Amino acid sequence: MSWTTPKRAFIGAAAAEGGTKLNAFDNALLKLGIGNVNLVRLSSVIPAHIEWIDEVHDVPIGMLLPTVYAHIESDEPGMTISAALGIGISENNEGGLIYEYSGYCTKEEAEEMVRKMVEEGFAVRGWKLAEFKVASASITVKDKPAAALAVVVMFPY
């Protein structure tokens, strides 16, 4: 298999319910347009000069998609669950970092956690943070299992 440095990336988040926790996760993937592909989990480094796109389209069924994601599922009624990704872009888009977090918390708490992670990641590398992006989703479990999901999907084209 040959891997290339990604050229474009999509950031998104969704929450969904389902008949099981796994179905809830699958339904959140479908909302983001990546429910019919195979996610290849990445660590969290963004290549230089990445182009950010607004939506996922024309992805073949079964494609291997390099993805950073945070997710959480629950079937405990009344529990609020959240997932977030914090994305830090360096000066001149020379690269960046993605940090993920999920937990039994509010969307705002998850977003604050990933902001702190990005700031620390940049500080220890001595990089200057030029731009911060966040993707987050939150849902309160009712009578069906639920999932919250945040993703960065990277494309080689």
CSV table of C-alpha atoms in Angstrom, one decimal:
chain,number,residue,atom,x,y,z
A,1,MET,CA,0.0,0.0,0.0
A,2,SER,CA,1.2,3.5,-0.8
A,3,TRP,CA,0.4,6.5,1.4
A,4,THR,CA,0.7,10.1,0.3
A,5,THR,CA,0.7,13.3,2.3
A,6,PRO,CA,-2.9,14.6,2.5
A,7,LYS,CA,-3.8,17.6,0.5
A,8,ARG,CA,-7.3,18.4,1.7
A,9,ALA,CA,-9.1,18.0,5.0
A,10,PHE,CA,-12.7,18.1,6.2
A,11,ILE,CA,-13.7,19.0,9.8
A,12,GLY,CA,-17.1,18.1,11.2
A,13,ALA,CA,-19.2,16.9,14.1
A,14,ALA,CA,-22.5,15.2,14.6
A,15,ALA,CA,-24.6,13.5,17.2
A,16,ALA,CA,-27.2,10.8,16.6
A,17,GLU,CA,-29.4,8.2,18.2
A,18,GLY,CA,-29.7,4.5,17.3
A,19,GLY,CA,-31.0,1.1,18.3
A,20,THR,CA,-27.6,0.3,19.9
A,21,LYS,CA,-24.6,2.4,20.8
A,22,LEU,CA,-22.8,1.2,17.7
A,23,ASN,CA,-25.8,2.1,15.5
A,24,ALA,CA,-25.8,5.5,17.1
A,25,PHE,CA,-22.1,5.9,16.2
A,26,ASP,CA,-22.8,4.7,12.6
A,27,ASN,CA,-25.7,7.1,12.3
A,28,ALA,CA,-23.4,10.0,13.3
A,29,LEU,CA,-20.9,8.9,10.6
A,30,LEU,CA,-23.7,8.9,8.1
A,31,LYS,CA,-24.7,12.4,9.0
A,32,LEU,CA,-21.2,13.5,8.2
A,33,GLY,CA,-21.1,11.7,4.9
A,34,ILE,CA,-18.5,9.1,6.0
A,35,GLY,CA,-20.7,6.2,7.0
A,36,ASN,CA,-19.9,4.1,4.0
A,37,VAL,CA,-16.1,4.2,4.1
A,38,ASN,CA,-13.4,2.6,6.3
A,39,LEU,CA,-11.8,5.0,8.7
A,40,VAL,CA,-8.1,4.6,9.2
A,41,ARG,CA,-7.3,6.2,12.6
A,42,LEU,CA,-4.5,8.7,12.6
A,43,SER,CA,-2.5,10.4,15.3
A,44,SER,CA,-2.8,14.2,15.2
A,45,VAL,CA,-0.4,16.0,12.9
A,46,ILE,CA,-1.7,18.2,10.1
A,47,PRO,CA,0.5,18.4,7.0
A,48,ALA,CA,1.7,21.8,5.7
A,49,HIS,CA,-0.5,23.7,3.4
A,50,ILE,CA,-3.6,21.6,3.9
A,51,GLU,CA,-6.7,22.9,2.2
A,52,TRP,CA,-9.9,22.8,4.3
A,53,ILE,CA,-13.1,21.8,2.6
A,54,ASP,CA,-16.7,22.3,3.7
A,55,GLU,CA,-18.2,18.9,2.9
A,56,VAL,CA,-17.4,15.3,2.0
A,57,HIS,CA,-18.6,14.3,-1.5
A,58,ASP,CA,-17.9,11.6,-4.1
A,59,VAL,CA,-16.2,9.2,-1.8
A,60,PRO,CA,-16.3,5.6,-3.1
A,61,ILE,CA,-18.0,3.0,-0.9
A,62,GLY,CA,-15.3,1.2,1.1
A,63,MET,CA,-12.6,3.8,0.6
A,64,LEU,CA,-9.8,3.9,3.2
A,65,LEU,CA,-10.0,7.4,4.7
A,66,PRO,CA,-7.3,8.7,7.1
A,67,THR,CA,-9.2,10.2,10.0
A,68,VAL,CA,-8.7,11.7,13.4
A,69,TYR,CA,-11.8,11.3,15.5
A,70,ALA,CA,-13.2,11.7,19.0
A,71,HIS,CA,-16.3,9.8,19.9
A,72,ILE,CA,-18.5,8.7,22.8
A,73,GLU,CA,-21.6,6.6,23.0
A,74,SER,CA,-24.0,6.1,25.9
A,75,ASP,CA,-27.3,4.4,26.7
A,76,GLU,CA,-27.7,6.0,30.2
A,77,PRO,CA,-30.8,8.2,30.1
A,78,GLY,CA,-30.3,11.8,31.2
A,79,MET,CA,-26.5,11.7,30.5
A,80,THR,CA,-25.0,14.5,28.3
A,81,ILE,CA,-22.1,13.3,26.2
A,82,SER,CA,-19.8,15.4,24.0
A,83,ALA,CA,-17.0,14.9,21.6
A,84,ALA,CA,-14.6,17.6,20.3
A,85,LEU,CA,-11.6,18.1,18.2
A,86,GLY,CA,-9.3,21.1,18.5
A,87,ILE,CA,-7.3,22.0,15.5
A,88,GLY,CA,-4.3,24.3,15.7
A,89,ILE,CA,-2.8,25.7,12.5
A,90,SER,CA,0.7,27.2,12.6
A,91,GLU,CA,1.9,30.4,11.0
A,92,ASN,CA,1.9,30.3,7.2
A,93,ASN,CA,0.0,27.0,7.4
A,94,GLU,CA,3.3,25.2,7.8
A,95,GLY,CA,1.5,22.4,9.7
A,96,GLY,CA,-0.6,21.9,12.7
A,97,LEU,CA,-2.0,19.6,15.4
A,98,ILE,CA,-5.3,18.0,16.3
A,99,TYR,CA,-6.3,17.1,19.8
A,100,GLU,CA,-9.4,15.0,20.6
A,101,TYR,CA,-11.6,14.7,23.7
A,102,SER,CA,-14.8,13.0,24.6
A,103,GLY,CA,-16.7,12.6,27.9
A,104,TYR,CA,-19.7,13.0,30.0
A,105,CYS,CA,-19.7,16.8,29.8
A,106,THR,CA,-21.2,19.8,28.0
A,107,LYS,CA,-20.1,20.8,24.5
A,108,GLU,CA,-18.5,23.9,25.9
A,109,GLU,CA,-16.4,21.9,28.4
A,110,ALA,CA,-15.2,19.6,25.7
A,111,GLU,CA,-14.3,22.6,23.5
A,112,GLU,CA,-12.3,24.2,26.3
A,113,MET,CA,-10.4,21.0,27.0
A,114,VAL,CA,-9.2,20.7,23.3
A,115,ARG,CA,-8.3,24.4,23.2
A,116,LYS,CA,-6.0,23.8,26.2
A,117,MET,CA,-4.5,20.7,24.6
A,118,VAL,CA,-3.8,22.6,21.3
A,119,GLU,CA,-2.2,25.5,23.2
A,120,GLU,CA,0.0,23.1,25.2
A,121,GLY,CA,1.0,21.1,22.1
A,122,PHE,CA,2.1,24.3,20.3
A,123,ALA,CA,3.9,25.6,23.3
A,124,VAL,CA,6.0,22.4,23.8
A,125,ARG,CA,7.0,22.5,20.1
A,126,GLY,CA,7.8,26.2,20.2
A,127,TRP,CA,5.3,26.8,17.4
A,128,LYS,CA,3.2,29.9,17.0
A,129,LEU,CA,-0.6,29.3,16.9
A,130,ALA,CA,-2.0,31.3,14.0
A,131,GLU,CA,-5.5,29.7,13.9
A,132,PHE,CA,-7.7,27.6,16.1
A,133,LYS,CA,-10.7,25.6,14.8
A,134,VAL,CA,-13.0,23.4,16.8
A,135,ALA,CA,-15.6,20.7,15.8
A,136,SER,CA,-17.9,19.4,18.5
A,137,ALA,CA,-21.1,17.6,19.1
A,138,SER,CA,-23.2,17.0,22.2
A,139,ILE,CA,-26.4,15.1,22.9
A,140,THR,CA,-28.4,14.2,26.0
A,141,VAL,CA,-29.4,10.6,26.0
A,142,LYS,CA,-33.2,10.1,26.1
A,143,ASP,CA,-34.8,6.7,25.5
A,144,LYS,CA,-32.4,5.4,22.8
A,145,PRO,CA,-28.6,5.0,22.8
A,146,ALA,CA,-26.8,8.1,21.5
A,147,ALA,CA,-23.4,9.0,20.1
A,148,ALA,CA,-21.4,12.2,19.7
A,149,LEU,CA,-18.6,12.4,17.1
A,150,ALA,CA,-16.1,14.9,15.9
A,151,VAL,CA,-13.8,14.2,12.9
A,152,VAL,CA,-11.0,15.5,10.7
A,153,VAL,CA,-10.9,13.5,7.5
A,154,MET,CA,-7.8,13.8,5.3
A,155,PHE,CA,-7.8,13.3,1.6
A,156,PRO,CA,-4.9,12.5,-0.7
A,157,TYR,CA,-6.5,14.5,-3.6
